[in-house]
Coordinates of C-alpha atoms in Angstrom, one line a residue:
Chain A
M1 CA 66.7 146.3 159.4
G2 CA 64.6 144.6 162.0
A3 CA 66.3 141.8 163.9
D4 CA 63.2 139.7 163.3
L5 CA 64.2 139.1 159.7
V6 CA 67.6 137.7 160.6
P7 CA 67.7 133.9 160.6
R8 CA 67.6 132.9 164.3
R9 CA 69.5 129.6 164.1
L10 CA 72.4 129.1 161.7
I11 CA 74.9 126.4 161.0
V12 CA 78.2 127.7 159.5
I13 CA 80.1 124.9 157.7
G14 CA 83.7 126.1 157.2
A15 CA 85.1 128.5 159.8
G16 CA 87.5 130.5 157.6
L17 CA 87.5 134.2 156.9
I18 CA 84.1 134.3 155.3
G19 CA 82.3 131.8 157.4
T20 CA 83.5 133.3 160.7
S21 CA 82.7 136.8 159.5
I22 CA 79.2 135.8 158.6
A23 CA 78.8 134.1 162.0
L24 CA 80.1 137.2 163.8
A25 CA 77.7 139.4 161.9
V26 CA 74.6 137.4 162.7
R27 CA 75.7 136.9 166.3
D28 CA 75.6 140.7 166.5
H29 CA 71.9 140.3 165.8
G30 CA 71.5 137.8 168.5
A31 CA 71.3 134.7 166.4
D32 CA 72.5 131.2 167.6
V33 CA 75.4 129.8 165.5
L34 CA 76.8 126.3 165.3
L35 CA 80.3 126.1 163.8
T36 CA 81.9 123.2 162.1
D37 CA 85.2 122.9 160.1
R38 CA 87.1 120.1 158.6
D39 CA 89.9 121.4 160.9
P40 CA 88.5 121.3 164.4
A41 CA 91.0 123.9 165.6
A42 CA 89.6 126.4 163.2
A43 CA 86.1 125.9 164.5
R44 CA 87.3 126.2 168.1
L45 CA 89.2 129.4 167.2
A46 CA 86.1 130.9 165.6
A47 CA 84.1 130.0 168.6
G48 CA 86.7 131.5 170.9
L49 CA 86.3 134.8 168.9
G50 CA 82.6 134.8 169.7
A51 CA 81.3 133.5 166.4
G52 CA 79.2 130.7 168.0
V53 CA 79.4 127.2 169.5
V54 CA 81.4 124.3 168.0
L55 CA 79.3 121.4 166.6
P56 CA 81.5 118.5 167.4
G57 CA 81.6 115.8 164.7
G58 CA 80.3 118.2 162.0
P59 CA 77.0 117.9 160.1
A60 CA 76.9 114.1 160.4
A61 CA 76.7 114.4 164.2
Y62 CA 73.8 116.9 164.1
R63 CA 70.7 115.6 166.0
G64 CA 68.6 118.8 166.6
A65 CA 65.7 120.2 164.7
P66 CA 66.8 121.7 161.3
A67 CA 68.3 125.2 161.7
D68 CA 66.9 128.1 159.7
L69 CA 69.9 128.3 157.4
A70 CA 73.2 126.4 156.8
V71 CA 76.0 128.5 155.3
L72 CA 78.5 126.4 153.3
A73 CA 81.6 128.6 153.6
V74 CA 83.9 126.2 151.8
P75 CA 85.9 126.4 148.6
P76 CA 83.9 126.1 145.3
A77 CA 85.0 122.5 144.6
A78 CA 83.9 121.4 148.1
V79 CA 80.4 123.0 147.8
P80 CA 78.5 120.1 146.1
A81 CA 79.6 117.4 148.6
A82 CA 79.1 119.7 151.5
L83 CA 75.5 120.5 150.4
R84 CA 74.8 116.8 149.8
D85 CA 76.1 115.8 153.3
A86 CA 74.4 118.7 155.1
Q87 CA 71.1 117.8 153.4
K88 CA 71.5 114.1 154.1
H89 CA 71.7 115.0 157.8
Q90 CA 68.9 117.6 157.5
V91 CA 70.9 120.2 159.4
A92 CA 68.8 123.1 158.0
H93 CA 65.7 124.2 156.1
V94 CA 67.6 126.4 153.7
Y95 CA 71.2 126.3 152.3
T96 CA 73.5 128.9 150.8
D97 CA 77.2 129.0 149.9
V98 CA 79.7 131.8 149.5
A99 CA 81.9 130.5 146.6
S100 CA 83.1 132.9 144.0
V101 CA 82.0 130.4 141.3
K102 CA 78.4 129.4 140.9
Q103 CA 77.6 127.4 137.7
A104 CA 79.8 124.3 138.0
P105 CA 79.1 123.7 141.7
I106 CA 75.3 124.0 141.2
A107 CA 75.5 121.5 138.2
E108 CA 77.6 119.1 140.3
A109 CA 75.2 119.4 143.3
A110 CA 72.3 118.5 141.0
K111 CA 74.2 115.4 139.8
L112 CA 74.7 114.4 143.4
G113 CA 71.0 114.5 143.9
C114 CA 70.9 117.6 146.2
D115 CA 67.5 119.3 146.8
L116 CA 68.0 122.6 145.0
T117 CA 64.6 124.0 146.0
A118 CA 66.2 124.7 149.4
F119 CA 69.4 126.2 148.0
V120 CA 70.2 129.7 146.9
G121 CA 73.9 130.2 146.0
G122 CA 75.6 133.4 147.2
H123 CA 78.9 135.3 146.7
P124 CA 79.8 138.0 149.1
L125 CA 82.2 140.4 147.4
G126 CA 85.0 142.4 148.9
G127 CA 87.1 139.8 150.7
R128 CA 90.6 140.4 151.8
E129 CA 93.9 138.8 150.8
W130 CA 94.2 137.3 154.3
S131 CA 92.4 134.1 155.2
G132 CA 91.4 132.1 158.3
P133 CA 89.1 133.0 161.3
L134 CA 91.6 135.4 162.8
A135 CA 91.1 137.8 159.9
A136 CA 87.3 137.7 160.3
R137 CA 85.2 140.6 161.5
A138 CA 81.5 141.2 161.7
G139 CA 81.7 144.3 159.4
L140 CA 83.5 142.5 156.6
F141 CA 80.5 142.7 154.2
R142 CA 79.1 146.1 155.3
G143 CA 78.2 148.3 152.4
R144 CA 79.4 145.6 149.9
S145 CA 77.6 143.8 147.2
W146 CA 76.6 140.2 147.7
V147 CA 75.5 138.3 144.6
L148 CA 72.7 135.9 144.9
C149 CA 72.1 133.3 142.2
P150 CA 68.8 131.6 142.6
T151 CA 68.1 129.0 139.9
G152 CA 64.7 128.0 138.4
E153 CA 64.4 125.4 141.2
S154 CA 65.1 127.7 144.1
G155 CA 62.1 128.2 146.4
A156 CA 60.8 131.6 147.4
A157 CA 61.2 130.9 151.1
A158 CA 64.8 129.9 150.6
A159 CA 65.5 133.1 148.6
A160 CA 63.9 135.2 151.4
T161 CA 66.0 133.5 154.1
V162 CA 69.2 134.0 152.2
T163 CA 68.4 137.6 151.4
A164 CA 67.7 138.2 155.1
L165 CA 71.2 136.9 155.9
V166 CA 72.8 139.2 153.3
R167 CA 71.0 142.2 154.8
A168 CA 71.9 141.1 158.4
C169 CA 75.5 141.3 157.3
G170 CA 75.0 144.8 156.1
A171 CA 75.5 143.9 152.4
R172 CA 73.5 144.8 149.3
P173 CA 71.9 141.8 147.6
V174 CA 72.5 141.7 143.8
L175 CA 70.5 139.1 141.8
M176 CA 72.3 137.4 138.9
D177 CA 72.1 134.3 136.7
P178 CA 74.8 131.8 137.7
A179 CA 76.4 131.8 134.2
E180 CA 76.4 135.6 134.1
H181 CA 77.9 135.8 137.5
D182 CA 80.8 133.5 136.5
R183 CA 81.6 135.4 133.3
A184 CA 81.5 138.6 135.3
M185 CA 83.9 137.3 138.0
A186 CA 86.2 135.9 135.3
V187 CA 86.7 139.5 134.0
I188 CA 86.7 141.5 137.2
S189 CA 88.3 139.1 139.7
H190 CA 89.7 135.8 138.5
A191 CA 91.6 136.9 135.4
P192 CA 93.1 139.9 137.2
H193 CA 94.5 137.4 139.7
V194 CA 96.2 135.3 136.9
V195 CA 97.4 138.5 135.2
A196 CA 98.9 139.7 138.5
S197 CA 100.6 136.3 139.0
A198 CA 102.0 136.3 135.4
M199 CA 103.5 139.7 136.0
A200 CA 104.8 138.8 139.5
A201 CA 106.4 135.6 138.1
R202 CA 108.9 137.8 136.3
F203 CA 110.3 138.8 139.6
V204 CA 111.3 135.3 140.6
D205 CA 114.7 135.6 138.9
T206 CA 115.1 139.3 139.0
P207 CA 118.3 140.3 141.0
E208 CA 117.8 141.6 144.5
T209 CA 119.6 144.9 143.6
I210 CA 116.9 145.5 141.1
M211 CA 114.0 144.4 143.2
R212 CA 115.0 147.0 145.7
L213 CA 114.1 149.7 143.1
T214 CA 110.5 148.4 142.8
G215 CA 107.9 151.0 143.4
Q216 CA 104.3 151.2 144.3
G217 CA 103.2 150.5 140.7
A218 CA 104.6 147.0 140.5
R219 CA 103.6 146.4 144.1
D220 CA 99.9 147.2 143.3
V221 CA 99.8 145.4 140.0
T222 CA 101.0 142.2 141.7
R223 CA 99.4 142.5 145.1
I224 CA 96.7 139.9 144.7
A225 CA 99.3 137.4 143.4
A226 CA 100.0 136.9 147.2
G227 CA 96.8 134.8 147.5
D228 CA 96.7 131.2 148.5
P229 CA 97.5 129.1 145.3
R230 CA 95.4 126.1 146.4
L231 CA 92.4 128.3 147.0
W232 CA 92.8 130.0 143.6
L233 CA 93.4 126.8 141.8
G234 CA 90.0 125.6 143.0
I235 CA 88.4 128.9 141.9
M236 CA 90.1 128.7 138.5
S237 CA 89.3 125.1 137.9
A238 CA 85.6 125.7 138.6
N239 CA 85.4 128.7 136.3
A240 CA 88.0 127.6 133.7
H241 CA 86.5 128.5 130.4
P242 CA 85.3 132.1 131.1
I243 CA 88.7 132.8 132.7
A244 CA 90.6 131.3 129.8
D245 CA 88.7 133.5 127.4
V246 CA 89.8 136.7 129.2
L247 CA 93.4 135.5 129.6
D248 CA 93.6 134.9 125.8
E249 CA 92.4 138.4 125.2
V250 CA 95.0 139.9 127.5
A251 CA 97.7 137.7 126.1
R252 CA 96.8 138.8 122.5
D253 CA 96.9 142.5 123.5
L254 CA 100.3 142.0 125.1
A255 CA 101.8 140.0 122.2
R256 CA 100.4 142.6 119.8
T257 CA 101.9 145.4 121.8
A258 CA 105.3 143.6 122.0
S259 CA 105.3 143.2 118.3
A260 CA 104.3 146.9 117.7
L261 CA 107.1 148.0 120.1
R262 CA 109.7 146.0 118.1
S263 CA 108.5 147.5 114.8
E264 CA 108.0 151.1 116.2
G265 CA 104.2 150.7 115.6
N266 CA 103.2 153.5 117.9
T267 CA 99.5 153.4 117.0
A268 CA 99.0 149.9 118.5
V269 CA 100.8 150.9 121.6
T270 CA 98.8 154.1 122.1
D271 CA 95.6 152.2 121.4
L272 CA 96.3 149.8 124.2
L273 CA 97.3 152.6 126.6
V274 CA 94.2 154.6 125.8
R275 CA 91.9 151.6 126.1
G276 CA 93.5 150.7 129.4
R277 CA 93.0 154.2 130.7
V278 CA 89.3 154.2 129.7
G279 CA 88.8 150.8 131.2
H280 CA 90.4 151.7 134.5
G281 CA 88.2 154.8 134.5
R282 CA 85.1 152.6 134.5
I283 CA 86.0 151.1 137.9
P284 CA 83.8 152.9 140.4
D285 CA 85.7 154.2 143.4
P286 CA 85.0 152.4 146.7
Q287 CA 83.0 155.2 148.3
K288 CA 80.6 155.3 145.4
V289 CA 80.0 151.6 145.5
E290 CA 79.3 151.7 149.2
D291 CA 77.0 154.7 148.9
S292 CA 74.9 153.0 146.2
Chain B
M1 CA 124.2 166.5 154.8
G2 CA 125.9 169.9 154.7
A3 CA 124.2 172.5 152.6
D4 CA 127.7 173.3 151.1
L5 CA 127.5 170.2 149.0
V6 CA 124.2 171.2 147.4
P7 CA 124.6 172.9 143.9
R8 CA 124.1 176.6 144.5
R9 CA 122.6 177.6 141.2
L10 CA 120.4 175.4 139.2
I11 CA 118.4 175.6 136.0
V12 CA 115.4 173.3 135.9
I13 CA 114.2 172.7 132.3
G14 CA 110.6 171.2 132.5
A15 CA 108.4 172.4 135.4
G16 CA 106.3 169.2 135.7
L17 CA 106.0 167.0 138.8
I18 CA 109.6 165.9 138.9
G19 CA 111.3 169.1 137.9
T20 CA 109.2 171.2 140.3
S21 CA 109.8 168.7 143.1
I22 CA 113.5 168.8 142.6
A23 CA 113.4 172.6 142.5
L24 CA 111.5 172.7 145.7
A25 CA 113.9 170.3 147.4
V26 CA 117.0 172.4 146.5
R27 CA 115.2 175.6 147.4
D28 CA 114.9 174.2 150.9
H29 CA 118.7 174.1 151.0
G30 CA 118.8 177.7 149.9
A31 CA 119.8 177.2 146.3
D32 CA 118.9 179.6 143.5
V33 CA 116.7 178.0 140.8
L34 CA 115.7 179.3 137.3
L35 CA 112.7 177.5 135.9
T36 CA 111.7 177.0 132.2
D37 CA 109.0 175.0 130.5
R38 CA 107.8 174.7 127.0
D39 CA 104.5 175.8 128.6
P40 CA 105.2 179.2 130.2
A41 CA 102.1 178.8 132.4
A42 CA 103.7 175.6 134.0
A43 CA 106.9 177.5 134.8
R44 CA 104.9 180.4 136.3
L45 CA 102.9 178.0 138.4
A46 CA 106.0 176.3 139.7
A47 CA 107.5 179.7 140.5
G48 CA 104.3 180.6 142.3
L49 CA 104.7 177.5 144.4
G50 CA 108.1 178.7 145.5
A51 CA 110.2 176.5 143.2
G52 CA 112.3 179.4 141.8
V53 CA 112.3 182.2 139.3
V54 CA 111.0 181.9 135.7
L55 CA 113.7 182.2 133.0
P56 CA 111.7 183.9 130.2
G57 CA 112.5 182.7 126.8
G58 CA 114.0 179.4 128.0
P59 CA 117.6 178.2 127.7
A60 CA 118.1 180.2 124.4
A61 CA 117.5 183.4 126.3
Y62 CA 120.1 182.6 129.0
R63 CA 122.8 185.2 129.3
G64 CA 124.4 184.7 132.7
A65 CA 127.4 182.7 133.8
P66 CA 126.8 178.9 133.6
A67 CA 124.8 177.5 136.5
D68 CA 126.3 174.6 138.6
L69 CA 123.7 172.2 137.2
A70 CA 120.9 172.0 134.6
V71 CA 118.2 169.4 135.3
L72 CA 116.4 168.3 132.1
A73 CA 113.1 167.2 133.6
V74 CA 111.5 166.4 130.2
P75 CA 110.2 163.2 128.7
P76 CA 112.7 160.6 127.5
A77 CA 112.3 161.4 123.8
A78 CA 112.9 165.1 124.5
V79 CA 116.1 164.7 126.5
P80 CA 118.6 164.6 123.6
A81 CA 117.5 167.9 122.0
A82 CA 117.0 169.5 125.3
L83 CA 120.6 168.6 126.2
R84 CA 121.9 169.9 122.9
D85 CA 120.1 173.2 123.2
A86 CA 121.1 173.7 126.8
Q87 CA 124.7 173.0 126.0
K88 CA 124.6 175.2 122.9
H89 CA 123.6 178.2 125.2
Q90 CA 126.0 177.1 127.9
V91 CA 123.4 177.3 130.6
A92 CA 125.4 175.1 133.1
H93 CA 128.6 173.3 133.8
V94 CA 126.9 170.0 134.5
Y95 CA 123.8 168.3 133.1
T96 CA 121.5 165.6 134.3
D97 CA 118.0 164.3 133.3
V98 CA 115.3 162.4 135.1
A99 CA 114.0 160.1 132.4
S100 CA 113.0 156.6 133.2
V101 CA 114.9 155.4 130.1
K102 CA 118.6 155.9 129.7
Q103 CA 120.3 154.1 126.8
A104 CA 118.4 155.4 123.8
P105 CA 118.4 159.1 124.9
I106 CA 122.2 158.9 125.6
A107 CA 122.9 157.3 122.2
E108 CA 120.8 160.0 120.5
A109 CA 122.5 162.8 122.4
A110 CA 125.9 161.5 121.3
K111 CA 124.6 161.6 117.7
L112 CA 123.5 165.2 118.2
G113 CA 127.1 166.1 119.2
C114 CA 126.4 166.7 122.9
D115 CA 129.3 167.0 125.4
L116 CA 128.7 163.8 127.4
T117 CA 131.6 164.5 129.7
A118 CA 129.3 167.1 131.4
F119 CA 126.3 164.7 131.5
V120 CA 125.3 162.1 134.1
G121 CA 121.8 160.7 133.5
G122 CA 119.6 160.1 136.5
H123 CA 116.3 158.5 137.2
P124 CA 114.6 159.3 140.5
L125 CA 112.2 156.5 141.5
G126 CA 109.0 156.6 143.3
G127 CA 106.9 159.0 141.3
R128 CA 103.2 159.3 141.6
E129 CA 100.4 158.7 139.1
W130 CA 99.6 162.4 139.1
S131 CA 101.6 164.9 137.1
G132 CA 102.2 168.6 136.8
P133 CA 103.7 171.2 139.1
L134 CA 100.7 171.2 141.4
A135 CA 101.4 167.6 142.5
A136 CA 105.1 168.5 143.3
R137 CA 106.5 168.5 146.8
A138 CA 110.0 168.9 148.2
G139 CA 109.9 165.5 149.9
L140 CA 108.9 163.5 146.8
F141 CA 112.2 161.7 146.7
R142 CA 113.0 161.4 150.4
G143 CA 114.1 157.9 151.3
R144 CA 113.8 156.7 147.6
S145 CA 116.3 155.3 145.3
W146 CA 117.6 157.6 142.5
V147 CA 119.5 155.7 139.8
L148 CA 122.6 157.4 138.3
C149 CA 123.9 156.1 135.0
P150 CA 127.4 157.6 134.3
T151 CA 128.9 156.5 131.0
G152 CA 132.5 156.0 130.2
E153 CA 132.6 159.6 129.1
S154 CA 131.1 161.2 132.2
G155 CA 133.5 163.3 134.1
A156 CA 134.2 162.9 137.8
A157 CA 133.1 166.5 138.6
A158 CA 129.8 166.0 136.8
A159 CA 129.2 162.8 138.8
A160 CA 129.9 164.6 142.1
T161 CA 127.6 167.4 141.3
V162 CA 124.7 165.2 140.3
T163 CA 125.3 162.9 143.3
A164 CA 125.1 166.0 145.5
L165 CA 121.7 166.9 143.9
V166 CA 120.4 163.4 144.7
R167 CA 121.5 163.7 148.3
A168 CA 120.0 167.2 148.6
C169 CA 116.7 165.7 147.6
G170 CA 117.0 163.1 150.4
A171 CA 117.3 160.2 148.0
R172 CA 119.7 157.3 147.9
P173 CA 122.0 157.3 144.8
V174 CA 122.3 153.9 143.0
L175 CA 124.9 153.5 140.3
M176 CA 123.9 151.4 137.2
D177 CA 125.0 150.8 133.7
P178 CA 122.4 152.5 131.3
A179 CA 121.5 149.2 129.6
E180 CA 121.1 147.4 132.9
H181 CA 118.9 150.2 134.1
D182 CA 116.7 150.0 131.1
R183 CA 116.2 146.2 131.4
A184 CA 115.5 146.5 135.1
M185 CA 112.9 149.2 134.5
A186 CA 111.3 147.1 131.7
V187 CA 110.7 144.4 134.3
I188 CA 109.7 146.4 137.4
S189 CA 108.0 149.4 135.9
H190 CA 107.3 149.6 132.2
A191 CA 106.0 146.1 131.5
P192 CA 103.8 146.3 134.6
H193 CA 102.2 149.4 133.2
V194 CA 101.4 147.6 129.9
V195 CA 100.1 144.6 131.8
A196 CA 97.8 146.8 133.9
S197 CA 96.6 148.5 130.6
A198 CA 95.9 145.1 128.9
M199 CA 93.9 144.0 131.9
A200 CA 92.0 147.3 132.3
A201 CA 91.2 147.3 128.5
R202 CA 88.8 144.4 129.3
F203 CA 86.7 146.8 131.3
V204 CA 86.0 149.0 128.4
D205 CA 83.0 146.9 127.2
T206 CA 82.0 145.4 130.6
P207 CA 78.4 146.4 131.6
E208 CA 78.0 149.0 134.3
T209 CA 76.1 146.5 136.5
I210 CA 79.2 144.3 136.6
M211 CA 81.7 147.1 137.0
R212 CA 79.8 148.0 140.2
L213 CA 80.9 144.6 141.7
T214 CA 84.6 145.4 141.1
G215 CA 86.7 145.1 144.2
Q216 CA 90.1 146.3 145.5
G217 CA 91.9 143.5 143.6
A218 CA 91.0 144.7 140.1
R219 CA 91.4 148.3 141.2
D220 CA 95.0 147.6 142.3
V221 CA 96.0 145.5 139.3
T222 CA 94.9 148.3 137.0
R223 CA 95.7 151.4 139.0
I224 CA 98.8 152.5 137.0
A225 CA 96.8 152.2 133.7
A226 CA 95.4 155.6 134.7
G227 CA 98.8 157.1 133.6
D228 CA 99.1 159.6 130.8
P229 CA 99.2 157.6 127.5
R230 CA 101.4 160.2 125.7
L231 CA 104.0 160.1 128.5
W232 CA 104.0 156.3 128.5
L233 CA 104.2 156.0 124.8
G234 CA 107.4 158.1 125.0
I235 CA 108.8 155.8 127.7
M236 CA 107.8 152.7 125.8
S237 CA 109.2 153.8 122.5
A238 CA 112.5 154.6 124.1
N239 CA 112.8 151.2 125.8
A240 CA 110.9 149.2 123.3
H241 CA 112.9 145.9 123.0
P242 CA 113.5 145.2 126.8
I243 CA 109.7 145.9 127.4
A244 CA 108.7 143.7 124.4
D245 CA 110.7 140.8 125.8
V246 CA 109.0 141.0 129.2
L247 CA 105.5 141.3 127.6
D248 CA 106.2 138.2 125.5
E249 CA 107.0 136.3 128.6
V250 CA 103.8 137.4 130.3
A251 CA 101.7 136.7 127.2
R252 CA 103.2 133.2 127.0
D253 CA 102.4 132.5 130.7
L254 CA 98.8 133.7 130.2
A255 CA 98.3 131.8 126.9
R256 CA 99.7 128.6 128.5
T257 CA 97.5 129.0 131.6
A258 CA 94.4 129.6 129.4
S259 CA 95.2 126.4 127.5
A260 CA 95.8 124.5 130.7
L261 CA 92.5 125.7 132.2
R262 CA 90.6 124.5 129.1
S263 CA 92.2 121.0 129.3
E264 CA 92.0 120.8 133.1
G265 CA 95.8 120.9 133.3
N266 CA 96.0 121.9 137.0
T267 CA 99.8 121.5 137.2
A268 CA 100.5 124.4 134.8
V269 CA 97.9 126.6 136.6
T270 CA 99.4 125.8 140.0
D271 CA 102.9 126.4 138.7
L272 CA 102.0 130.0 137.6
L273 CA 100.1 130.8 140.8
V274 CA 103.1 129.6 142.9
R275 CA 105.6 131.5 140.8
G276 CA 103.5 134.6 141.1
R277 CA 103.3 134.3 144.8
V278 CA 107.1 133.8 145.1
G279 CA 107.8 136.7 142.7
H280 CA 105.4 139.0 144.6
G281 CA 107.1 138.0 147.9
R282 CA 110.4 139.3 146.5
I283 CA 109.1 142.9 146.4
P284 CA 110.5 144.6 149.4
D285 CA 107.9 146.5 151.4
P286 CA 108.2 150.3 151.3
Q287 CA 109.4 150.7 154.9
K288 CA 112.4 148.3 154.3
V289 CA 113.3 150.2 151.1
E290 CA 113.2 153.5 152.9
D291 CA 115.3 152.2 155.9
S292 CA 118.0 150.9 153.7

């Protein structure tokens, strides 16, 4: 895409993995980036990696003309207050976030009196289990989907600016309604995390001699359970009901299978194994997703 | 190890992934291998891959002197009858199997009147999600654990022969009681498979547009759900109660978490996430296992 469509001046609020990766991606297009983080060391580290220039004092200390775009790269629960504060200090014309939950933060931002005409929420997919600026790279989003959730209030100019950011990062914009996005993430991302945790929790008291026999299967099933519990608590609290619905379905299938095993009810066991195989087969392989 | 400790003449009953890989491994040590399979095409294919010579007509047609070792590389439910038939035709001095369940097949073999002094059950770990002779390779077990489950009846000579096979395959023999083995496998292998299936079953009715957003996390959690349902039904039926116990624990954790999410009970959610992270951290990484 032409560099002229990339926002020229950005403020990235939150210099973690996602914020720093976005900053690196737009820097590759020659954009100016100001970086802030609640933890000044993280912002300095991101700046040291070439992601931009630290804005000392954060949004409250901003005195320049509004930037083209402010990216709120903070956890879901922190989005509403971050948007309110950034808008109070007029740091940018347009605002977006990167949280993996959309509906509750938007509702909360509305309650806080935020200007939602200037906001288009976003969710770049395909993160990594690591976090922090050191894990960041400009190509993190290349070929990936990036969901955009404009609301009825979102202005067309805001949507165009945020879409340009997505394309500058090499990602594929996917438009979704916020509630639809959250139900989708509950099924394909948030509930799998809890399921991985519930399986991995069985290993807490399993003797070392047995853990040594663990193979790639159990390792894969539980890999995402290694994620940061605080980060995931925030995600889960913000998308509680859709996640709970999926967890109840999984729990029912497991309890039914346990009961069938005890009573030699092979039909129910086979039914679950077949449904699982069919469901797994519906996951596109990474290459196909990237090609699309 | 010295080639002199490798069994010189083997009969491999069941020319699937495991049987063919074992045959290839001992062939590399110069052993003679006779191959049989319920499906003559599979045996011929394994022979064509260099795994040995087809024994037409199977164990019932065997007329030679007993081999050093017969490997019953058949599903768990097929082990008792395969052992009885092989012993009836005196195909070998010593017998082992490769099933991922030990207690029920041994009990059933005893009922069928098998000579358990000549039998030491085995379970080579670290299979792959593929199956069939084409996926086989001599190095499949190299550096892996291979559980051996001698019973009170197993003779010392039988144990020595089976241990020599394990070492010839480059694997590390691990002695366990059959019941202990089965409970261990329920936790680290069989229940994870059902949990992966129960999560993947949610994808059966998920719209294509949403499935396209699926990332590596959901792909990993559900990868083993791609396994053959018939094979897994056999494993689960043979180890039903230990698996059911683990599934009930996972289901309880999931139901409790769903309930906590609905009532904003962050403590219970955090508790599961933390236990999951700790449990996952107890899985040794593959390199460490192989070095041990």
